[in-house]
PDB file of C-alpha atoms in Angstrom:
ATOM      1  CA  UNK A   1     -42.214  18.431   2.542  1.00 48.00           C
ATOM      2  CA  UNK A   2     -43.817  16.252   5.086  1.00 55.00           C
ATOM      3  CA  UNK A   3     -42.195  12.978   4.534  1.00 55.00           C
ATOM      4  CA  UNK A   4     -39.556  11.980   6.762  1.00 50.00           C
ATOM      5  CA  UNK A   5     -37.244  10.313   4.058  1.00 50.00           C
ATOM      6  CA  UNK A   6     -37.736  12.689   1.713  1.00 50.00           C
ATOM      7  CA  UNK A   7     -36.199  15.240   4.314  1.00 48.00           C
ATOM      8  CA  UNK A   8     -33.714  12.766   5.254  1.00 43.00           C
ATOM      9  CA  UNK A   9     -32.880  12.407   1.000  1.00 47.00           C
ATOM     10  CA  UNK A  10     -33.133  16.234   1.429  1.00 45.00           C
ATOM     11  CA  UNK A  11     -30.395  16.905   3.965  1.00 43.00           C
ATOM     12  CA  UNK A  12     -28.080  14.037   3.252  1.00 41.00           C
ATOM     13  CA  UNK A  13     -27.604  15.661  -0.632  1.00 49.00           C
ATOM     14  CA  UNK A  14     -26.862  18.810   0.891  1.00 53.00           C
ATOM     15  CA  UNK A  15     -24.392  17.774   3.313  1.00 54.00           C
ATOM     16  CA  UNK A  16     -21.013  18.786   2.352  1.00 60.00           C
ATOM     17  CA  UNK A  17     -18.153  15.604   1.693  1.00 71.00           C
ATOM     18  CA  UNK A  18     -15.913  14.722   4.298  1.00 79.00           C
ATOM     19  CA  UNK A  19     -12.837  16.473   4.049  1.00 83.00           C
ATOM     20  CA  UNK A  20      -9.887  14.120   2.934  1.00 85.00           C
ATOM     21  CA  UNK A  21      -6.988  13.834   5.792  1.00 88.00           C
ATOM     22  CA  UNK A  22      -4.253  11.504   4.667  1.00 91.00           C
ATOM     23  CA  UNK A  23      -2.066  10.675   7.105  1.00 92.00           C
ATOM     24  CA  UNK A  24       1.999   9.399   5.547  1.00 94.00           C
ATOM     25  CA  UNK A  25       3.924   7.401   7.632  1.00 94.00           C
ATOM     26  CA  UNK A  26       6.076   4.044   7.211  1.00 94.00           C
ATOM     27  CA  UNK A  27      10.204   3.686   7.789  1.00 94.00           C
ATOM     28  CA  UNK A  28      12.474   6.228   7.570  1.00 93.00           C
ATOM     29  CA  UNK A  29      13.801   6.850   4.211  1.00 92.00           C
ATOM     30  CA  UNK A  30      10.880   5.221   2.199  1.00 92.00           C
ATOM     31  CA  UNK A  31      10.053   8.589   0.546  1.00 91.00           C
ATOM     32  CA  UNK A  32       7.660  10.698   3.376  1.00 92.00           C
ATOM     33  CA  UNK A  33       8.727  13.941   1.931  1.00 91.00           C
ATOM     34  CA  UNK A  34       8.484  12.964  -1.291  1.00 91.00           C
ATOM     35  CA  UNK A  35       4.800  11.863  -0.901  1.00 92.00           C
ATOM     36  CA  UNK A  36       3.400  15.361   1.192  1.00 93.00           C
ATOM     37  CA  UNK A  37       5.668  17.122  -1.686  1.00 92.00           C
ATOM     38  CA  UNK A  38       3.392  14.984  -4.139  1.00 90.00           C
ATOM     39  CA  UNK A  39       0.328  15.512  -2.451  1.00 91.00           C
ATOM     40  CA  UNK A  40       0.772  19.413  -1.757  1.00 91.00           C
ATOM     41  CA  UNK A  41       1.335  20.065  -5.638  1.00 89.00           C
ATOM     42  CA  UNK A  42      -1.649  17.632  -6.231  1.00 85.00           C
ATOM     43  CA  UNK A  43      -3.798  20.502  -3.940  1.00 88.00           C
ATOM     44  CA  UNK A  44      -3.069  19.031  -0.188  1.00 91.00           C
ATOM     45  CA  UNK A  45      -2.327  21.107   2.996  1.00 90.00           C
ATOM     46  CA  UNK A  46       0.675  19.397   3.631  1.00 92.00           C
ATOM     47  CA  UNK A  47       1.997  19.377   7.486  1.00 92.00           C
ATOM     48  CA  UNK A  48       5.474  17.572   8.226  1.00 91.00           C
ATOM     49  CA  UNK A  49       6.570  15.687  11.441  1.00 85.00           C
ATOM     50  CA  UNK A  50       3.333  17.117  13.320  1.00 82.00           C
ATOM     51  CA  UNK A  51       3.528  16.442  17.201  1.00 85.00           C
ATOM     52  CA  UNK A  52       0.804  13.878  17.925  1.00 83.00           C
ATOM     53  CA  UNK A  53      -0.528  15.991  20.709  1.00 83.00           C
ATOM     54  CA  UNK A  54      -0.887  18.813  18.141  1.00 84.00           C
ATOM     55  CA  UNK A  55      -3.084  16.748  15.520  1.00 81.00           C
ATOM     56  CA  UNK A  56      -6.537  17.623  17.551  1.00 77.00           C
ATOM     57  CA  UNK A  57      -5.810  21.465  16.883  1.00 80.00           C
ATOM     58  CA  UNK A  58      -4.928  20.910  13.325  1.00 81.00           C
ATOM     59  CA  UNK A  59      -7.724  18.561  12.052  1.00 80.00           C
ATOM     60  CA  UNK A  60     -10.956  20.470  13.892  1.00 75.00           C
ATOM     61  CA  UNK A  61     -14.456  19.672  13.140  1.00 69.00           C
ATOM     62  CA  UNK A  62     -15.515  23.081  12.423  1.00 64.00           C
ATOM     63  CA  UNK A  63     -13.042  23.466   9.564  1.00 67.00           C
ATOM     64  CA  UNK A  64     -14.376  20.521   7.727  1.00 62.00           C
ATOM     65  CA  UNK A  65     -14.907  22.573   4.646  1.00 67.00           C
ATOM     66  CA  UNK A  66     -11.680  23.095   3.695  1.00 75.00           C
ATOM     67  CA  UNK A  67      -8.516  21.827   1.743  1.00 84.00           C
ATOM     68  CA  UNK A  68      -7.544  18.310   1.918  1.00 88.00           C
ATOM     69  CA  UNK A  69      -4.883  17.634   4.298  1.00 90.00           C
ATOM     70  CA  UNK A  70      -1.566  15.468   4.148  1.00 92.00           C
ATOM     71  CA  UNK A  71      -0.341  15.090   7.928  1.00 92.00           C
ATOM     72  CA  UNK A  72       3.502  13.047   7.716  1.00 92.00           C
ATOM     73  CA  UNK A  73       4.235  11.435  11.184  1.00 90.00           C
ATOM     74  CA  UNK A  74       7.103   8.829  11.698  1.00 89.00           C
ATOM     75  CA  UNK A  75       9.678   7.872  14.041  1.00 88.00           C
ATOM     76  CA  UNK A  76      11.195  11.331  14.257  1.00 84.00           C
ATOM     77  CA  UNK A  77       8.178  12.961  14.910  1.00 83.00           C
ATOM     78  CA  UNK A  78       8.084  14.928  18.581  1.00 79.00           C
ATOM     79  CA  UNK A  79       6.149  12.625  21.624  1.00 80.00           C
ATOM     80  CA  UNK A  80       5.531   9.886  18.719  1.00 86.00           C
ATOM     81  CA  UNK A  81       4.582   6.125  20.086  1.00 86.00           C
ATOM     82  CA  UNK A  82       2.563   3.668  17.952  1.00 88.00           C
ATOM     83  CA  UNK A  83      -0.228   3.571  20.662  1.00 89.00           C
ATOM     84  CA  UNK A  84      -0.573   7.208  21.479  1.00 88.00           C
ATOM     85  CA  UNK A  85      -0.501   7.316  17.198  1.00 88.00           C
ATOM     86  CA  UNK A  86      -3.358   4.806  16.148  1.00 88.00           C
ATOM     87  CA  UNK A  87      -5.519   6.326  19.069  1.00 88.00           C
ATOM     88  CA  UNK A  88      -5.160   9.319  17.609  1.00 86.00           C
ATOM     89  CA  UNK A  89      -5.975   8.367  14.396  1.00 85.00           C
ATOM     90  CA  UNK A  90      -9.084   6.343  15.691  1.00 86.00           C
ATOM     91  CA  UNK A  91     -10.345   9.385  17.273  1.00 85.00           C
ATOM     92  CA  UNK A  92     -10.242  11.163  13.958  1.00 83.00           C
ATOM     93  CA  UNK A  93     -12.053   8.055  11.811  1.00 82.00           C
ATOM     94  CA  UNK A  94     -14.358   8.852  14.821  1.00 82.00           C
ATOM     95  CA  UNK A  95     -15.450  12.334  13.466  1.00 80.00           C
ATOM     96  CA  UNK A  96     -18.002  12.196  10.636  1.00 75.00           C
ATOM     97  CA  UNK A  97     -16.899  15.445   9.170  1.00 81.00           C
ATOM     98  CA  UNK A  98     -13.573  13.912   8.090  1.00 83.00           C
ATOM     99  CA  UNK A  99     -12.325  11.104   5.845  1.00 84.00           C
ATOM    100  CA  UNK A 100      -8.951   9.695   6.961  1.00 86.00           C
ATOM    101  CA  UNK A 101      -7.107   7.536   5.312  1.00 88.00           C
ATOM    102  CA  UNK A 102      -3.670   5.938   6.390  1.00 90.00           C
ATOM    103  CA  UNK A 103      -1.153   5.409   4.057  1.00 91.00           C
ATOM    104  CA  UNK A 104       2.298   3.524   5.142  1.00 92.00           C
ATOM    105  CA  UNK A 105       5.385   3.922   2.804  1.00 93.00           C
ATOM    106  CA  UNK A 106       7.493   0.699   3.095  1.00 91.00           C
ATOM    107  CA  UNK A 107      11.361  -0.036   1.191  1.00 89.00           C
ATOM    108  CA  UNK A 108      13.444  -3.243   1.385  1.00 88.00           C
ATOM    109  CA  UNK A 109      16.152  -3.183   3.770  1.00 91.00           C
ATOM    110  CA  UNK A 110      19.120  -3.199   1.528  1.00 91.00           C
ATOM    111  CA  UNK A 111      17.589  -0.059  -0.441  1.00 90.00           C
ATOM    112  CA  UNK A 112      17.092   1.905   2.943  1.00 93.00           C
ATOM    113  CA  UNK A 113      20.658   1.021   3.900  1.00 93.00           C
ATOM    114  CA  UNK A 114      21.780   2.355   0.672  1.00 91.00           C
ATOM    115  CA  UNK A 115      19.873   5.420   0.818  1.00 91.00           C
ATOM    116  CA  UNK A 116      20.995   5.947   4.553  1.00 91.00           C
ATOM    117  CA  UNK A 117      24.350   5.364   3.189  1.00 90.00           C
ATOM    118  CA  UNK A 118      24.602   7.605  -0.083  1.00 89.00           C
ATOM    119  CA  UNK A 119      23.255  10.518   1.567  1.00 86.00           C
ATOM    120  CA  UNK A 120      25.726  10.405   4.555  1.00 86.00           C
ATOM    121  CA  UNK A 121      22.552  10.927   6.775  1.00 87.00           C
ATOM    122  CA  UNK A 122      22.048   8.833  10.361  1.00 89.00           C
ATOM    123  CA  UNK A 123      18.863   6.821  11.015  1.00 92.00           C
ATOM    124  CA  UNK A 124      16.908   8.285  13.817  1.00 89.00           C
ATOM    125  CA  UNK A 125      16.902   5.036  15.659  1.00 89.00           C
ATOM    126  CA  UNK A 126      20.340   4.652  15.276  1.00 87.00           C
ATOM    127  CA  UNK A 127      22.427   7.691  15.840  1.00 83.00           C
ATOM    128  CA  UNK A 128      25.768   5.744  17.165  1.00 86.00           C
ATOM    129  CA  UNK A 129      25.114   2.154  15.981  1.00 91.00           C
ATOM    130  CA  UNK A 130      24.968   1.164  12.602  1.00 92.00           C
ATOM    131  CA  UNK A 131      22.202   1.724  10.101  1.00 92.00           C
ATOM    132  CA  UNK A 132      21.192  -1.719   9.278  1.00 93.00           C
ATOM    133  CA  UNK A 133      20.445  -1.885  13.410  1.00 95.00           C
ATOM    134  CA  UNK A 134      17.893   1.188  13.261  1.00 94.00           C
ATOM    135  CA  UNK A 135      15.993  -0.087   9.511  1.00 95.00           C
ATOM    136  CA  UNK A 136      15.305  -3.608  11.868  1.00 94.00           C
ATOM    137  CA  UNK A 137      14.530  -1.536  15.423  1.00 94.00           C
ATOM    138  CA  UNK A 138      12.116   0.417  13.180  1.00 94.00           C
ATOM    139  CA  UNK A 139      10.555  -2.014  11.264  1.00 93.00           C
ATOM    140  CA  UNK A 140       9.859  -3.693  14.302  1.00 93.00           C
ATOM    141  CA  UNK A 141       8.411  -0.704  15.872  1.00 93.00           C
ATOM    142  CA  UNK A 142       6.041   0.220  13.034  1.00 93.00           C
ATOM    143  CA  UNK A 143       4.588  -3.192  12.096  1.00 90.00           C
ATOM    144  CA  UNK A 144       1.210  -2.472  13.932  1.00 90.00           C
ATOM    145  CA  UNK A 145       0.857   0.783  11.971  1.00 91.00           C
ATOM    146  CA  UNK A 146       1.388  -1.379   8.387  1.00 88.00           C
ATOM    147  CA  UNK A 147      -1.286  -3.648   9.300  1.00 85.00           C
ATOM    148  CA  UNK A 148      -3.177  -1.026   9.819  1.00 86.00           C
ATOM    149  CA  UNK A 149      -2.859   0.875   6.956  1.00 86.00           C
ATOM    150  CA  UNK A 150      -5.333   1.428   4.258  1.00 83.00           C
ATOM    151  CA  UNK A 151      -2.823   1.289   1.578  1.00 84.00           C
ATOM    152  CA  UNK A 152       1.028   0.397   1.974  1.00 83.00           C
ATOM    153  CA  UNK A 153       3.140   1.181  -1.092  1.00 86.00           C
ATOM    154  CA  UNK A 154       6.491   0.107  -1.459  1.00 84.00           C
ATOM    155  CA  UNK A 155       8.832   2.672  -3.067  1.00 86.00           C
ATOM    156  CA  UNK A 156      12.200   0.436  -3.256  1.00 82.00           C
ATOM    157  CA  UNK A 157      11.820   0.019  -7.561  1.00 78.00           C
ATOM    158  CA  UNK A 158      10.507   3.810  -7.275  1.00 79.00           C
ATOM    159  CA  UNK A 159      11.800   7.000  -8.876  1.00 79.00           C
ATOM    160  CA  UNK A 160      10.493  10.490  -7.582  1.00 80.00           C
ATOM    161  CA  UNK A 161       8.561  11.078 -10.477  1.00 80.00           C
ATOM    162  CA  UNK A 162       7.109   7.635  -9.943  1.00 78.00           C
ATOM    163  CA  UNK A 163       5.954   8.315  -6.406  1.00 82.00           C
ATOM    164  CA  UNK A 164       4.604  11.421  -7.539  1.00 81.00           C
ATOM    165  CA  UNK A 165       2.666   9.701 -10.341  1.00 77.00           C
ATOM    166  CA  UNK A 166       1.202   7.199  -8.039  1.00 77.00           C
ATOM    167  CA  UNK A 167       0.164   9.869  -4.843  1.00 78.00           C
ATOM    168  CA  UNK A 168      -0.864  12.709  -7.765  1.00 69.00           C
ATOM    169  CA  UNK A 169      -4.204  13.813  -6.185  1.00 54.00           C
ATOM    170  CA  UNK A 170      -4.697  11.459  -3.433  1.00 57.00           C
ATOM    171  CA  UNK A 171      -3.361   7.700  -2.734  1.00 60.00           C
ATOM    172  CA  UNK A 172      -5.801   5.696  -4.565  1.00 60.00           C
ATOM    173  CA  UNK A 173      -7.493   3.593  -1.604  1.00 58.00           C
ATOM    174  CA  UNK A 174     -10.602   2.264  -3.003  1.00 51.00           C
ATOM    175  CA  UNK A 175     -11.310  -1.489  -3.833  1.00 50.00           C
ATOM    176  CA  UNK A 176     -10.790  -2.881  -6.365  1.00 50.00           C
ATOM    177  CA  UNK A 177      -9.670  -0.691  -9.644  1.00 56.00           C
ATOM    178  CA  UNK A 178      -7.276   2.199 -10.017  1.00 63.00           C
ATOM    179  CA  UNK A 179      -7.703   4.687 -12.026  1.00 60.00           C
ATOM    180  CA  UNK A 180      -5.159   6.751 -13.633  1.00 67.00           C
ATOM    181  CA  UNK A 181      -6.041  10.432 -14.493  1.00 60.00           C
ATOM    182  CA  UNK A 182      -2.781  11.821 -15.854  1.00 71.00           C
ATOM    183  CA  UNK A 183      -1.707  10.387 -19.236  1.00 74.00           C
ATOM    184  CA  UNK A 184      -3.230  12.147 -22.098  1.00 75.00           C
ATOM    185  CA  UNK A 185      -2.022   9.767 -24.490  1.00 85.00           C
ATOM    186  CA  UNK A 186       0.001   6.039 -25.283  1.00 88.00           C
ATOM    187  CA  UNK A 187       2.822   6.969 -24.277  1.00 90.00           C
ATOM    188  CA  UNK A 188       1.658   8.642 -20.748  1.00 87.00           C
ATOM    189  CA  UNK A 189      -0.565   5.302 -20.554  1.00 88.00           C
ATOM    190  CA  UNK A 190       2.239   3.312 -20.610  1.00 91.00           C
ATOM    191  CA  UNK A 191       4.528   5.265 -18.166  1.00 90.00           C
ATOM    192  CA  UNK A 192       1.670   5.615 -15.781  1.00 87.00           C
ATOM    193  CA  UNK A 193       1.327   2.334 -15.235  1.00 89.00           C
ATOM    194  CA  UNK A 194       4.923   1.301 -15.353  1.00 90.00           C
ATOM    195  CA  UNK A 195       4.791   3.413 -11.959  1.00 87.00           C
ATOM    196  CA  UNK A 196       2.090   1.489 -10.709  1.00 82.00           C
ATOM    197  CA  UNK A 197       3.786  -1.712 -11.643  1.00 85.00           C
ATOM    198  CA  UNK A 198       7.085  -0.870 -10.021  1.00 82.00           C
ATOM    199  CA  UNK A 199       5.015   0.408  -6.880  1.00 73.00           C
ATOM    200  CA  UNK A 200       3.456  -3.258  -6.586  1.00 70.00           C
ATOM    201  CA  UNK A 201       5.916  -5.529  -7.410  1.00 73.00           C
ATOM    202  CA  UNK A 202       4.016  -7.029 -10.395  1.00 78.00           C
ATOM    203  CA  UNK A 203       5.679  -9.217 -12.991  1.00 79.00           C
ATOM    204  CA  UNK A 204       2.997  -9.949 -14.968  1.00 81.00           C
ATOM    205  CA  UNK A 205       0.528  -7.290 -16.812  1.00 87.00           C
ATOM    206  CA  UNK A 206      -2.133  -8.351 -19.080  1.00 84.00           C
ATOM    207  CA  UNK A 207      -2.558  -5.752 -21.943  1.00 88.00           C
ATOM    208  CA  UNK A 208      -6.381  -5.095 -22.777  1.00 84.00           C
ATOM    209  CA  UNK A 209      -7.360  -2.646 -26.040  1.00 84.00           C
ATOM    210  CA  UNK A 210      -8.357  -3.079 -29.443  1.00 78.00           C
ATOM    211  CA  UNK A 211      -6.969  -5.343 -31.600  1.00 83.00           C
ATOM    212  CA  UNK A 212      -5.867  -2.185 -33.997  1.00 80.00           C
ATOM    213  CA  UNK A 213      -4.358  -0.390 -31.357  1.00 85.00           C
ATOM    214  CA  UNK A 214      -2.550  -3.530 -29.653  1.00 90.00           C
ATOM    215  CA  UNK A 215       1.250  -3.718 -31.511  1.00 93.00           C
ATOM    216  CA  UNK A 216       1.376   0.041 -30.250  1.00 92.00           C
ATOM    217  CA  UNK A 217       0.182  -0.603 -27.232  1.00 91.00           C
ATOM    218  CA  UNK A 218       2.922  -3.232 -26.644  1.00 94.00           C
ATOM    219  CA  UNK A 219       5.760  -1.389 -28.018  1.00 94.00           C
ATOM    220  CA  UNK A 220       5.433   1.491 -25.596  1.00 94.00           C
ATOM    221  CA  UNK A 221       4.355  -0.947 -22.421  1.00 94.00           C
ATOM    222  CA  UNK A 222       7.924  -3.055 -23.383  1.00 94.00           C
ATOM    223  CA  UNK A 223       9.560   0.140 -23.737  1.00 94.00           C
ATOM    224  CA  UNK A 224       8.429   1.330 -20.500  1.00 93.00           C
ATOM    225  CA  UNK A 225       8.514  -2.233 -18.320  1.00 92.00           C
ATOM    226  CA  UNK A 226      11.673  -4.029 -19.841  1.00 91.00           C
ATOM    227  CA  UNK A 227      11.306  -7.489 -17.629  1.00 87.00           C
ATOM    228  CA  UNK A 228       7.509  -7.548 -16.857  1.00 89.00           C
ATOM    229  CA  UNK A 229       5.685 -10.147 -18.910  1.00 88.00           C
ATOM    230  CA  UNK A 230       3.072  -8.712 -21.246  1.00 91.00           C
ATOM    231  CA  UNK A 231      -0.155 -10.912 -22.302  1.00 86.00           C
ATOM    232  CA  UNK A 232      -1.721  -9.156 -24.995  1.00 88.00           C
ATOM    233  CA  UNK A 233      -5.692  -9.451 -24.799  1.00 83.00           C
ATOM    234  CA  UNK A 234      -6.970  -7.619 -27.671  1.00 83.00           C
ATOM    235  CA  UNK A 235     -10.587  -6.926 -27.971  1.00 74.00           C
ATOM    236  CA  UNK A 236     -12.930  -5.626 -31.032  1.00 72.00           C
ATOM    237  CA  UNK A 237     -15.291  -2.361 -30.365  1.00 56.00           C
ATOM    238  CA  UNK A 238     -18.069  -2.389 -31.702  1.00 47.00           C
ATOM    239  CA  UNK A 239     -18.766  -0.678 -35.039  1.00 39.00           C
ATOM    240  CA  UNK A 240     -14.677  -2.030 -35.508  1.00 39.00           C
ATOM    241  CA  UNK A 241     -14.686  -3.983 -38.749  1.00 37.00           C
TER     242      UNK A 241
END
């Protein structure tokens, strides 16, 4: 084998993929633990509230090869800052051995203060003032790291189950379709997506399937979505009479 690119072909089909490293962050509240819960069932090495000056020991280049990892850093996390984070995290989109991806969890304000609220628990940016002040302090302090994000998904319409429907096997980060892998029929179709509805806001969902199969296909996406608009657009497969 004496041609450069077919050594070069050779080698790069060989090469073992970058190992996945997704790192969960966003405002206290939005559903952190839920996600690395999500994400370690889904296969994930899940690490919680990992001290930035710790993440070089965790994510090394010689253990490439192994499980993906879920790495949750917020406010609460030990020496955390948003500079000393995103240098961090361009260090690691540095090495070629890994694949990170950043995914920020974001909730309205009046849903955080009700969560805060219901659960009798203090916000870490507010332990003597009232909750409402830390949700604004933090939001103000983690706006770089939303712009930044690869995805941002906000979990204020969200149950658990939805979350975990959404993160199941990795945060879907590539342009421009998502995919759903779990439903196995109708039914699971249309509660799959409801999650992914909720999880962007949409109002609007336009139904595509086969003309046969569309009054099902609405009753279970109506059942599912009461309030989102549905626009059938059936279509006939071919061989379909």
């Amino acid at each position: 084998m004496n041609d450069p690119a077919v050594r070069l072909r050779s080698t790069m089909e060989n090469a073992p993929a970058p190992r996945r490293v997704v790192v969960v962050t966003g405002m206290s509240g939005a559903g952190k633990s839920s996600a690395l819960k999500a994400l370690e069932d889904a296969g994930y090495e899940a690490v919680d509230n990992l001290p930035l000056s710790l993440l070089a020991s965790l994510v090394r280049p010689e253990d490439a090869a192994g499980r993906p990892i879920a790495i949750g850093v917020d406010t609460r996390t030990r020496d955390f800052g948003v500079g000393s984070f995103l240098a961090a995290h361009e260090r690691l989109r540095a090495e070629a051995n890994f694949e990170p991806r950043l995914l920020f969890l974001d909730c309205e304000d009046e849903v955080l203060r009700r969560r805060f609220t219901e659960t009798r628990r203090r916000h870490p940016l507010a332990a003597d003032r009232p909750v409402t002040d830390g949700i604004q302090a933090e939001r103000a302090l983690v706006q770089s790291l939303r712009e930044r994000a690869d995805l941002v998904l906000d979990t204020s319409t969200l149950t658990q189950a939805d979350l975990k429907r959404l993160v199941h096997g990795g945060p879907r980060f590539d342009c421009c379709a998502d995919l759903g892998r779990t439903a196995a029929n109708t039914h699971g179709n249309a509660a799959e997506t409801a999650a992914w509805v909720r999880g962007h806001h949409y109002r609007r969902l336009v139904i595509v399937t086969a003309s046969y199969h569309m009054p099902r296909a609405l009753r279970e996406f109506a059942a599912e979505m009461p309030g989102v608009m549905l626009q059938p657009y059936p279509v006939e497969p071919d061989g379909i009479d």
